[in-house]
CSV table of C-alpha atoms and ligand atoms in Angstrom, one decimal:
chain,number,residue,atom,x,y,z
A,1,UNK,CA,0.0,0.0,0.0
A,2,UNK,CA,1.6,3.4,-1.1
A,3,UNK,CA,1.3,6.7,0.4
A,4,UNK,CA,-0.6,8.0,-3.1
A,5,UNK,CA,-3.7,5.7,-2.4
A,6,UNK,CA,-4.1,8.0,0.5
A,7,UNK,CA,-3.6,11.4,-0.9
A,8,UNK,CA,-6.8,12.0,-1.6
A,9,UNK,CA,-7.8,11.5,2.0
A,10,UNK,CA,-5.7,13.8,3.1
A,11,UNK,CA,-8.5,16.6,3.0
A,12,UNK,CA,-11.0,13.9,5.0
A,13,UNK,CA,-8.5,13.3,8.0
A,14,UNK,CA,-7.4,17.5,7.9
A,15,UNK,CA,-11.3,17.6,8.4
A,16,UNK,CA,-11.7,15.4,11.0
A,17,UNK,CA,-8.3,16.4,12.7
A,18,UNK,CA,-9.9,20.2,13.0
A,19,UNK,CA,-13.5,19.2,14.1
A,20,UNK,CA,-11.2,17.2,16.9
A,21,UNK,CA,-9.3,19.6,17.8
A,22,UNK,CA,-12.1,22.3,17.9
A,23,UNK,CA,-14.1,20.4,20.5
A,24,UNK,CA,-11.8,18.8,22.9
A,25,UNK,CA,-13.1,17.0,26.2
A,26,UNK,CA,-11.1,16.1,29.2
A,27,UNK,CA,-10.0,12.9,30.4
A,28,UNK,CA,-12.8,9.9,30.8
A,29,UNK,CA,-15.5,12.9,29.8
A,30,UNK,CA,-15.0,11.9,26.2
A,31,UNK,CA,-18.9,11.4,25.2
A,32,UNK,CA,-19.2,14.3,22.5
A,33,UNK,CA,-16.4,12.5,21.5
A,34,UNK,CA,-17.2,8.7,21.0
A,35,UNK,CA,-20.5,9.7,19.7
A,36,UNK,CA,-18.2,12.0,16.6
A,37,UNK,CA,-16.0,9.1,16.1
A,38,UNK,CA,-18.8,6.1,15.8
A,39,UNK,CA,-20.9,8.7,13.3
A,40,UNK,CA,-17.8,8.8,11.1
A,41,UNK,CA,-16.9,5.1,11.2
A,42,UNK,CA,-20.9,4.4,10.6
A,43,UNK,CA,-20.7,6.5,7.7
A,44,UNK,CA,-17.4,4.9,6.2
A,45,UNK,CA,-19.1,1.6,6.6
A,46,UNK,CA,-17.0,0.4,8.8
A,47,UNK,CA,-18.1,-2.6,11.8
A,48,UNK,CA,-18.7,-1.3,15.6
A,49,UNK,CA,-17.5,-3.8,17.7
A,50,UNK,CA,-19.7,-3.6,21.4
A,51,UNK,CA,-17.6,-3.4,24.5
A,52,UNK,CA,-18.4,-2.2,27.6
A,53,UNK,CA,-16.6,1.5,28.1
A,54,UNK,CA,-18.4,4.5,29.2
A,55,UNK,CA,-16.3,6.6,26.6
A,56,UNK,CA,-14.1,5.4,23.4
A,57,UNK,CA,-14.8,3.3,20.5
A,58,UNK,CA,-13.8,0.3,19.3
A,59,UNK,CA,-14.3,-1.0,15.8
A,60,UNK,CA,-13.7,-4.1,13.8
A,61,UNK,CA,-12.4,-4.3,9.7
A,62,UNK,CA,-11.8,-8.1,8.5
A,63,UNK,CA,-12.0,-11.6,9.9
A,64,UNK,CA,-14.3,-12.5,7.2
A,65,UNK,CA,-12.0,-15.9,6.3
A,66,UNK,CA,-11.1,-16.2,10.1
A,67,UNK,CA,-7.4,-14.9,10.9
A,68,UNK,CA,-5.5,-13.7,13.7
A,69,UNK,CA,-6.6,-10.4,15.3
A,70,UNK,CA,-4.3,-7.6,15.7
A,71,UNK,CA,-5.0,-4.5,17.2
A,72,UNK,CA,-4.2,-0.6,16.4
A,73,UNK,CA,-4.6,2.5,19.1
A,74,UNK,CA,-5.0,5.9,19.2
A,75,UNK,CA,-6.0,7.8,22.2
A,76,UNK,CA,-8.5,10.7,22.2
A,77,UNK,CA,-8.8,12.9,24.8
A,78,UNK,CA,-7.5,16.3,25.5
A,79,UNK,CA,-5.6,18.2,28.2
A,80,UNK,CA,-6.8,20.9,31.0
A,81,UNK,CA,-4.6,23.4,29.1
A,82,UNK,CA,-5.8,27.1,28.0
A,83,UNK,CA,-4.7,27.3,23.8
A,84,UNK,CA,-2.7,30.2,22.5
A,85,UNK,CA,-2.5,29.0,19.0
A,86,UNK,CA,-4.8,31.6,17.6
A,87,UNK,CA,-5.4,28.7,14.9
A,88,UNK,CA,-8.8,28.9,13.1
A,89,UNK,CA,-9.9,25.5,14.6
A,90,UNK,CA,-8.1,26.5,17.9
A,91,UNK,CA,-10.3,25.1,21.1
A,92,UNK,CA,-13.7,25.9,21.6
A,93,UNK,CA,-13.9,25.1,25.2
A,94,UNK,CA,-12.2,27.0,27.6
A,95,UNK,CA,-9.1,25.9,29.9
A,96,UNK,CA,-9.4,22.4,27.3
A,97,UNK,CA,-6.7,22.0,24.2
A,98,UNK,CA,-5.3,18.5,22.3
A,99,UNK,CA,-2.3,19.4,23.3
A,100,UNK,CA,-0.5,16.6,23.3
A,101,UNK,CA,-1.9,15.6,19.6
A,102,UNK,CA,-4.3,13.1,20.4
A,103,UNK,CA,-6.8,14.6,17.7
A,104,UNK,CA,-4.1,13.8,15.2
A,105,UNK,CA,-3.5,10.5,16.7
A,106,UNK,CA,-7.7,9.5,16.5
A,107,UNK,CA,-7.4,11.3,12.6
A,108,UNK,CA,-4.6,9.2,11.5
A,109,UNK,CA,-6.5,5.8,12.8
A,110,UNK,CA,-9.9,6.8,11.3
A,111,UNK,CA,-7.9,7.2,8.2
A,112,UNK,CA,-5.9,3.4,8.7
A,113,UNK,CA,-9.6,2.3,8.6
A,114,UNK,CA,-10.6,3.6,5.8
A,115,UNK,CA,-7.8,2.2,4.0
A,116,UNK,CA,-8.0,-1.4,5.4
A,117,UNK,CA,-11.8,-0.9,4.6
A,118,UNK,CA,-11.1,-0.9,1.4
A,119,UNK,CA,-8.8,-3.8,1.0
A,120,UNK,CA,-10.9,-5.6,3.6
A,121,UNK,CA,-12.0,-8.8,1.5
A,122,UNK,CA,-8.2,-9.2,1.0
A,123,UNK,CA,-7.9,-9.0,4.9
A,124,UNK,CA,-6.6,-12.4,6.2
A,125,UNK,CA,-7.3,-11.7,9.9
A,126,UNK,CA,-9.3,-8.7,11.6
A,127,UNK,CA,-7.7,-5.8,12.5
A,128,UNK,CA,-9.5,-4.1,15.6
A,129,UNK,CA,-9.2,-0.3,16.2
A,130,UNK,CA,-9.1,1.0,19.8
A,131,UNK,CA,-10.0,4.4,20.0
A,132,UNK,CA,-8.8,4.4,23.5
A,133,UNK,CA,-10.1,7.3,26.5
A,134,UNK,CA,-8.4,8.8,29.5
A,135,UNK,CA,-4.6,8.1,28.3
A,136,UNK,CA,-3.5,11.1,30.1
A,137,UNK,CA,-4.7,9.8,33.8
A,138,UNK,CA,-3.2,6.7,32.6
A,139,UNK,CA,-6.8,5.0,33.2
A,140,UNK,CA,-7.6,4.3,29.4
A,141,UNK,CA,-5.8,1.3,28.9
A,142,UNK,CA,-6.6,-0.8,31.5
A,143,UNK,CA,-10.6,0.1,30.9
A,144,UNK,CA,-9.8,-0.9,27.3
A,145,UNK,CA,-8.5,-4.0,28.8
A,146,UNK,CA,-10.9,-4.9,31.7
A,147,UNK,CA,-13.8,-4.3,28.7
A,148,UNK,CA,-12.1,-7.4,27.3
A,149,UNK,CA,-11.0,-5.5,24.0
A,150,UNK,CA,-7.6,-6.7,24.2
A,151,UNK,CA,-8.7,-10.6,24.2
A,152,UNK,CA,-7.3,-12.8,21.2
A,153,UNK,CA,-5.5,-10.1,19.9
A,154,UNK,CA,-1.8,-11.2,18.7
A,155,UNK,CA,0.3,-8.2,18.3
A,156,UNK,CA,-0.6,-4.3,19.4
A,157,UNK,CA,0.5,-0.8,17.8
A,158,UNK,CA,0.2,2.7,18.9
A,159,UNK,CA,2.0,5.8,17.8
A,160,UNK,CA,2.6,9.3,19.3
A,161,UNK,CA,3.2,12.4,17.1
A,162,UNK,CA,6.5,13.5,17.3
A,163,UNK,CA,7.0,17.6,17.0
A,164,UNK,CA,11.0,17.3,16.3
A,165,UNK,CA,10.8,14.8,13.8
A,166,UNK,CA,10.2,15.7,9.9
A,167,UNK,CA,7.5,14.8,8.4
A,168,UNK,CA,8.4,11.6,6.6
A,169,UNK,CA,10.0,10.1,9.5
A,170,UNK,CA,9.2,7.2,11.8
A,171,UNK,CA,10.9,6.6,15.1
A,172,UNK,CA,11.2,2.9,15.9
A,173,UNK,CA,13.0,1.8,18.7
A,174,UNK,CA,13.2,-2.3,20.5
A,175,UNK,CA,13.0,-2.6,24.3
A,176,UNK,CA,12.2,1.0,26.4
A,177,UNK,CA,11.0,3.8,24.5
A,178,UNK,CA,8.9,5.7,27.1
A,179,UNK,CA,9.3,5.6,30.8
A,180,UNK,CA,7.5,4.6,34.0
A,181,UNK,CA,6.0,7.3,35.7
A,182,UNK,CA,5.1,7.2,39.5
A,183,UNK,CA,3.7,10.1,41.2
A,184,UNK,CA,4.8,10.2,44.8
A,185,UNK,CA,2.8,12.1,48.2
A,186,UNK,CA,5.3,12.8,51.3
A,187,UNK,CA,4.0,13.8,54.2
A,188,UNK,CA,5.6,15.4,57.1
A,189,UNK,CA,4.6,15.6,60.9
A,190,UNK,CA,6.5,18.2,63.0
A,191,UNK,CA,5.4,20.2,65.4
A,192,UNK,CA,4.1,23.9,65.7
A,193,UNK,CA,4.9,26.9,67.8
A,194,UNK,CA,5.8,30.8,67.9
A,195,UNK,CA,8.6,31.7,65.2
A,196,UNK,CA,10.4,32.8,68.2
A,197,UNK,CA,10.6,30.1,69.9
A,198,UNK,CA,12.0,27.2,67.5
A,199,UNK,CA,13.7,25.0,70.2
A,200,UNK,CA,9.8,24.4,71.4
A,201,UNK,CA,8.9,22.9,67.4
A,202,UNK,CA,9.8,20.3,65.2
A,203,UNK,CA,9.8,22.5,62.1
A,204,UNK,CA,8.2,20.8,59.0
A,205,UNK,CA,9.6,22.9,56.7
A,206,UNK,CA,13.2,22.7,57.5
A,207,UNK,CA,12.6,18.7,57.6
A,208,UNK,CA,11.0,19.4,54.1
A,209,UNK,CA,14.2,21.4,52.2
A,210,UNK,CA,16.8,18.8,53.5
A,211,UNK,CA,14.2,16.1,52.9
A,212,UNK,CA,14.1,17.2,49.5
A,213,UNK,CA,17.9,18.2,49.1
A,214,UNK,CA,18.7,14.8,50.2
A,215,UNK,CA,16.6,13.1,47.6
A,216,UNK,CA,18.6,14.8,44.3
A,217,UNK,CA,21.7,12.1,45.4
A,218,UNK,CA,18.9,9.5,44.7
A,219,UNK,CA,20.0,9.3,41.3
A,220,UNK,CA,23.0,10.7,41.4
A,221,UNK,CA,24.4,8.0,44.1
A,222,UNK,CA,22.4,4.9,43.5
A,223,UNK,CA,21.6,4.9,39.6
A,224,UNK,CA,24.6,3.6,37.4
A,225,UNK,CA,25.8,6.0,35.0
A,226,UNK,CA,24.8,3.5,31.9
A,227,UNK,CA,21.0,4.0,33.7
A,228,UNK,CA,18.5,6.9,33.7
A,229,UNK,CA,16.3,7.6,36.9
A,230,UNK,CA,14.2,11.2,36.9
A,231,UNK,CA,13.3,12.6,40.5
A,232,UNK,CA,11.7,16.0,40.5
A,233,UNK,CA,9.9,17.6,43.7
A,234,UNK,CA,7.2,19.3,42.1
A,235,UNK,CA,4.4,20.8,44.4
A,236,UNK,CA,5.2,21.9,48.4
A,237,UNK,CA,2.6,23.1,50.2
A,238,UNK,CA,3.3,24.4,54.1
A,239,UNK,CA,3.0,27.0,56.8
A,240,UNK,CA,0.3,29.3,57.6
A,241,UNK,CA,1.6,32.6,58.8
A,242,UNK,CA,4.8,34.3,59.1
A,243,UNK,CA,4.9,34.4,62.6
A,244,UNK,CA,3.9,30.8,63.0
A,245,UNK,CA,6.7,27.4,62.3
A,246,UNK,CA,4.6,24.9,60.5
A,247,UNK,CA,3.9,21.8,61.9
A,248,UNK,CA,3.2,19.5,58.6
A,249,UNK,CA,4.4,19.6,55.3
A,250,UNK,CA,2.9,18.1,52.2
A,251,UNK,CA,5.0,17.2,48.4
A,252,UNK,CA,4.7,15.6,45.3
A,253,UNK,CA,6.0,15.0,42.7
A,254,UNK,CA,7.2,12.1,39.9
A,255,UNK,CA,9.8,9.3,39.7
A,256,UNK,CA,10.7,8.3,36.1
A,257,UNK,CA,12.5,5.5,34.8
A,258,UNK,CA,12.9,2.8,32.4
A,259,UNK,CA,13.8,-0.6,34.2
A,260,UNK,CA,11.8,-2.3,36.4
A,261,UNK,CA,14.8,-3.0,38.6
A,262,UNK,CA,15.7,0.5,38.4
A,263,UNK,CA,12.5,1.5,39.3
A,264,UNK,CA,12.7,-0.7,42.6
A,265,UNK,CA,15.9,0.0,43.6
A,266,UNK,CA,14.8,4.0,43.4
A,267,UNK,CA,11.6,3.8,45.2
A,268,UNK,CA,13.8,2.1,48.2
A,269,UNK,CA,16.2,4.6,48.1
A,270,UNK,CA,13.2,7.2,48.1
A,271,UNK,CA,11.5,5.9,50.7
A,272,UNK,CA,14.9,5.4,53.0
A,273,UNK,CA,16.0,9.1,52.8
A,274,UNK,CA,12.2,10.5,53.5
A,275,UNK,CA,11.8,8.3,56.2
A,276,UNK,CA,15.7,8.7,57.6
A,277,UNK,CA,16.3,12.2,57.0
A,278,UNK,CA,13.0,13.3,58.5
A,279,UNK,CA,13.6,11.4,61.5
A,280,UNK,CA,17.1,13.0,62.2
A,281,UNK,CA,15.0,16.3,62.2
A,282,UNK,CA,12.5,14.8,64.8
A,283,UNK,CA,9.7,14.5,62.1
A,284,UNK,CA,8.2,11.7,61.4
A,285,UNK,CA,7.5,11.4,57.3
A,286,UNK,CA,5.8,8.8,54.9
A,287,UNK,CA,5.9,8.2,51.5
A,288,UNK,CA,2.3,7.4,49.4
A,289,UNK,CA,3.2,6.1,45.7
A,290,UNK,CA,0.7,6.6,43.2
A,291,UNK,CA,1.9,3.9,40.7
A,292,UNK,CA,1.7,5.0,37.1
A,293,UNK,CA,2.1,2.6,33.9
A,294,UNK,CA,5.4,0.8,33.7
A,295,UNK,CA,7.9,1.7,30.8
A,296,UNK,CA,6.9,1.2,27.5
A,297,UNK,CA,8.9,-1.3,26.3
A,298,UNK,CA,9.1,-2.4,22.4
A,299,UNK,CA,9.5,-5.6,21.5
A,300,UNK,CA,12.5,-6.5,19.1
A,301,UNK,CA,10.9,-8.6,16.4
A,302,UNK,CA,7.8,-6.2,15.8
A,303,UNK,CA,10.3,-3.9,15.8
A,304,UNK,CA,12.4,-5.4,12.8
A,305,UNK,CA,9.2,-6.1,11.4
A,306,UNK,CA,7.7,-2.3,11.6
A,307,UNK,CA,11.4,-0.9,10.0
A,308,UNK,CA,10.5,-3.1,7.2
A,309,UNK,CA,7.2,-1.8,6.5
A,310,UNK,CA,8.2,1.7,6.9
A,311,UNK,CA,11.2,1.3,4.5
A,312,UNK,CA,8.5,-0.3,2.1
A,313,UNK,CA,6.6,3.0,2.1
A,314,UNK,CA,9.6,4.8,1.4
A,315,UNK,CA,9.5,6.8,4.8
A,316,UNK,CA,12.9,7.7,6.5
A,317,UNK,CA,13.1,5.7,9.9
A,318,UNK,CA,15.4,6.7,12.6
A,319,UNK,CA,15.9,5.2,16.5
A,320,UNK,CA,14.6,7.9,18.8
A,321,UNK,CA,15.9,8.7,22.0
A,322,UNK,CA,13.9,7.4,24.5
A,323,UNK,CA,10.9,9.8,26.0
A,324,UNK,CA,11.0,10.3,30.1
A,325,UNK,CA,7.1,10.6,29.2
A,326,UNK,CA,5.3,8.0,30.6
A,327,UNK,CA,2.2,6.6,28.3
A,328,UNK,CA,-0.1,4.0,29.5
A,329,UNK,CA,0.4,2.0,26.1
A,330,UNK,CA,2.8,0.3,28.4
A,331,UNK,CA,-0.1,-1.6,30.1
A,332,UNK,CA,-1.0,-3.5,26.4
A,333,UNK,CA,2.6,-4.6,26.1
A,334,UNK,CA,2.6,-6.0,29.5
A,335,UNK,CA,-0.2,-8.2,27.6
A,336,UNK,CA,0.7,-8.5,23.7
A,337,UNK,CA,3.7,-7.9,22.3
A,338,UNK,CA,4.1,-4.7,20.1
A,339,UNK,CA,5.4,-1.7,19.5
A,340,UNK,CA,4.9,2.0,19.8
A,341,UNK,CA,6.4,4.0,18.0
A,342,UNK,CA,7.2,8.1,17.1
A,343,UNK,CA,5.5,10.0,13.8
A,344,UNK,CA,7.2,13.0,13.0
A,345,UNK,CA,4.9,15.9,12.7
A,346,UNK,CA,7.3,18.8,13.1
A,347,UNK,CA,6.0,21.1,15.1
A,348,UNK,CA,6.6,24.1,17.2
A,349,UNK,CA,6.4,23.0,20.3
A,350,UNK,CA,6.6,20.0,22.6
A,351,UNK,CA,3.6,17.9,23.9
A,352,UNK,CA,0.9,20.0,26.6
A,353,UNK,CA,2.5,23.4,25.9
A,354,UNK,CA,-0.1,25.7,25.2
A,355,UNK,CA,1.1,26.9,21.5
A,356,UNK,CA,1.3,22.8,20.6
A,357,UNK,CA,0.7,22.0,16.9
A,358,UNK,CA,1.4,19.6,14.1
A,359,UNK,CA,1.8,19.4,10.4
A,360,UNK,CA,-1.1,17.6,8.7
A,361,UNK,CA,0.6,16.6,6.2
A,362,UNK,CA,1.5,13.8,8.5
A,363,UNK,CA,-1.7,12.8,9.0
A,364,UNK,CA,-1.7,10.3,5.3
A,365,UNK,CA,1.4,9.1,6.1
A,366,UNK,CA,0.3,8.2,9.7
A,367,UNK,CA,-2.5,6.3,8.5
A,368,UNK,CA,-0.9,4.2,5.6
A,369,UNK,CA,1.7,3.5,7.7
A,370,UNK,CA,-0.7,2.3,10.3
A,371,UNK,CA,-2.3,0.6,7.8
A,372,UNK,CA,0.4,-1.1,5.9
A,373,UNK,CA,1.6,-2.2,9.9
A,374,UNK,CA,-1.7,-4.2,10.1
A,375,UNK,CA,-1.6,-5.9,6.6
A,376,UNK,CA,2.0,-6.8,7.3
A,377,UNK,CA,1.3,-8.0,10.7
A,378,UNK,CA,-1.3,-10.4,9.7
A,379,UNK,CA,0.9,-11.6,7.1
A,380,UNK,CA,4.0,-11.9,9.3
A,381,UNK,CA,1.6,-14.4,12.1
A,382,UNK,CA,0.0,-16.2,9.4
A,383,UNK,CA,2.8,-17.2,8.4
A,384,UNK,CA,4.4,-17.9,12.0
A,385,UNK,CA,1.2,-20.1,12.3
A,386,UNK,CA,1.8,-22.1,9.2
A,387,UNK,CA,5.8,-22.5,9.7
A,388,UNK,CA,5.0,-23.6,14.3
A,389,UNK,CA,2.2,-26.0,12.0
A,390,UNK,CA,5.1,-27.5,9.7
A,391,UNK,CA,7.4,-27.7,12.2
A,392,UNK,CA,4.7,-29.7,14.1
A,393,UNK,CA,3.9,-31.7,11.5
A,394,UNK,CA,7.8,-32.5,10.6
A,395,UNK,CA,8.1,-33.3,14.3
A,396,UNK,CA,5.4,-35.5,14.9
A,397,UNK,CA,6.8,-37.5,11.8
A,398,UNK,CA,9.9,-38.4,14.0
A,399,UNK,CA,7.8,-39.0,17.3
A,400,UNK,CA,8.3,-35.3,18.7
A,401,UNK,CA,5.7,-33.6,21.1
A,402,UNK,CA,5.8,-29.9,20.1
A,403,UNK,CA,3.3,-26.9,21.6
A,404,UNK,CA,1.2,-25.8,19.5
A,405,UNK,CA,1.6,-21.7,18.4
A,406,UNK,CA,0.0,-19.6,16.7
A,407,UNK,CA,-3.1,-17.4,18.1
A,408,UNK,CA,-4.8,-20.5,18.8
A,409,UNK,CA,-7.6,-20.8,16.0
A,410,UNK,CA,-5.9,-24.0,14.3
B,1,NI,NI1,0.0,12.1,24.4
């Protein structure tokens, strides 16, 4: 499948990209839009499959000859951000933006499903489109999941636009690409009294600052140098008056990093220091983690697989640096091996800043890629199947017992 079938849906997806991105909606409140995107997909003639999820959409193209299922996301809900892009389609809704691309991400997959529509009595599997919600609370995934929308599917793909890579380009990299990211709460207990009288307190905020200068050797003393480990104290909140020393403290902030062991070793660490550092202050101080989706982790044979299709198409592909962003893609690829991967869509700013944009003319190349990815990838485990079924064969011959593979339809 080349790029020119899709040119002339370039104007459809710049359409739908715009309606999108003109009516965004927060986080699990997605209803406005799951209601646009079924419309559309009713309209193209293309198969609503029913599973239970208050918000997002997922559809079905194929499986008319049986097959194995494979499964392509996009996520499609918007940040609490106020837009300056004075664009023409800019935000309708106040305080809401797509800044993080998500209307180009659901675009480019309404566009994949055209395309596979078209080619669908060809299709030798089904490929099923999530049209995930709530990927920025990092809930989506795992209601996609717990729906059951992830069952008997063989392989998984998702993208994220990529606003410092060309147009043109694909970023494809095997094992970590995105991190894990933990939120952490630390409380602190002291104890309150004048501002002139210190020896009769146990001052929070004093137990806060070295609490939180003690955490920056986290990383610096316990992560190897060949590692990567992010801990940032982002939010303090204590004290109520200038005469008064504070008697709790409260923080937050995120831990991000790429290895599970990593990410174990660090929270230990973490939770040492608040725990020991507060105490040699007199305070007594607790750590609450608010576990976020583990790293997203590629796997190496998809990945080989997905260089191959993009070269096919002609498009430049590159290994990205790995993103301390944390997406909850990672929760699929827990389940089903995959791979997510980076479009370029050049723009002028990184993901949630206010002045956030992409150029559409990624939006084709987005969608046959995603497309070509699912023809491929039914190709690539039919075959699988019928090789594990030869080598079955072949081994039974000479009196060996081998496990069956395959998605488990033979
Ligand atoms: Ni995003």
């Amino acid at each position: 499948m080349g790029i020119w079938t899709v040119e002339k849906l370039e104007t459809k997806l710049i359409g739908y990209r715009r309606h999108l991105h003109a009516h965004p909606e927060l986080s699990g409140e997605e209803h406005e839009t799951t209601k646009t995107i079924r419309k559309w997909l009713r309209d193209d003639g293309i198969r609503l499959a029913d599973y239970p999820l208050k918000t997002g959409v997922v559809a079905e193209i194929g499986g008319l000859r049986g097959g194995p299922v494979i499964a392509i996301r996009a996520d499609i809900d918007a940040l609490p951000v106020q837009e300056e892009t004075e664009l023409p389609f800019a935000s309708q809704s106040p305080g809401i933006m797509h800044a993080c691309g998500h209307d180009v991400h659901t675009a480019i997959l309404l566009g994949a499903a055209q395309l596979l529509k078209e080619r669908e009595s060809e299709l030798e599997g089904t490929v099923r489109l999530l049209f995930q919600p709530n990927e920025e609370k990092a809930k989506g995934a795992g209601q996609v999941i717990q729906s059951g929308a992830l069952e008997g599917v063989s392989a998984v793909f998702g993208l994220h636009n990529k606003p410092d890579l060309p147009v043109g380009t694909i970023g494809i990299k095997a094992g970590p690409l995105m991190a894990a990211a933990d939120g952490f709460a630390i409380h602190v207990e002291g104890r309150g009294s004048h501002a002139a009288v210190p020896e009769a307190s146990i001052d929070a905020i004093v137990a806060s600052a070295h609490i939180i200068t003690a955490l920056q050797s986290v990383v610096s003393r316990n992560v190897s140098s060949l590692d990567s480990a992010v801990v940032s104290v982002t939010k303090l909140n204590s004290g109520t008056a200038w005469n008064v020393i504070a008697d709790k403290a409260d923080l937050e902030g995120t831990l991000r990093t790429f290895r599970e062991d990593v990410r174990a070793k660090v929270r230990q660490r973490f939770e040492q220091v608040v725990t020991g550092v507060g105490a040699a202050l007199g305070a007594l101080s607790s750590v609450r983690w608010i576990s976020g989706p583990p790293a997203v982790v590629n796997d190496p044979l998809w990945a080989e697989r997905s260089i191959r299709t993009a070269r096919s198409l002609g498009l430049t592909v590159v290994e990205p640096a790995p993103s301390p962003a944390g997406e909850d893609f990672a929760f699929y690829l827990e389940k089903t091996p995959g791979i997510f991967f980076f479009l370029g869509t050049a723009g002028p700013e990184e993901w949630h800043h206010p002045k956030f944009d992409a150029d559409e003319a990624a939006l084709p190349i987005g969608a046959s890629f995603f497309a070509a990815l699912a023809v491929d990838a039914i190709a690539a485990l039919k075959e699988e199947r019928e090789g594990g079924a030869i080598r079955a064969r072949s081994a039974r011959s000479v009196g060996e017992t081998v496990a069956g593979g395959g998605w488990g339809d033979a």
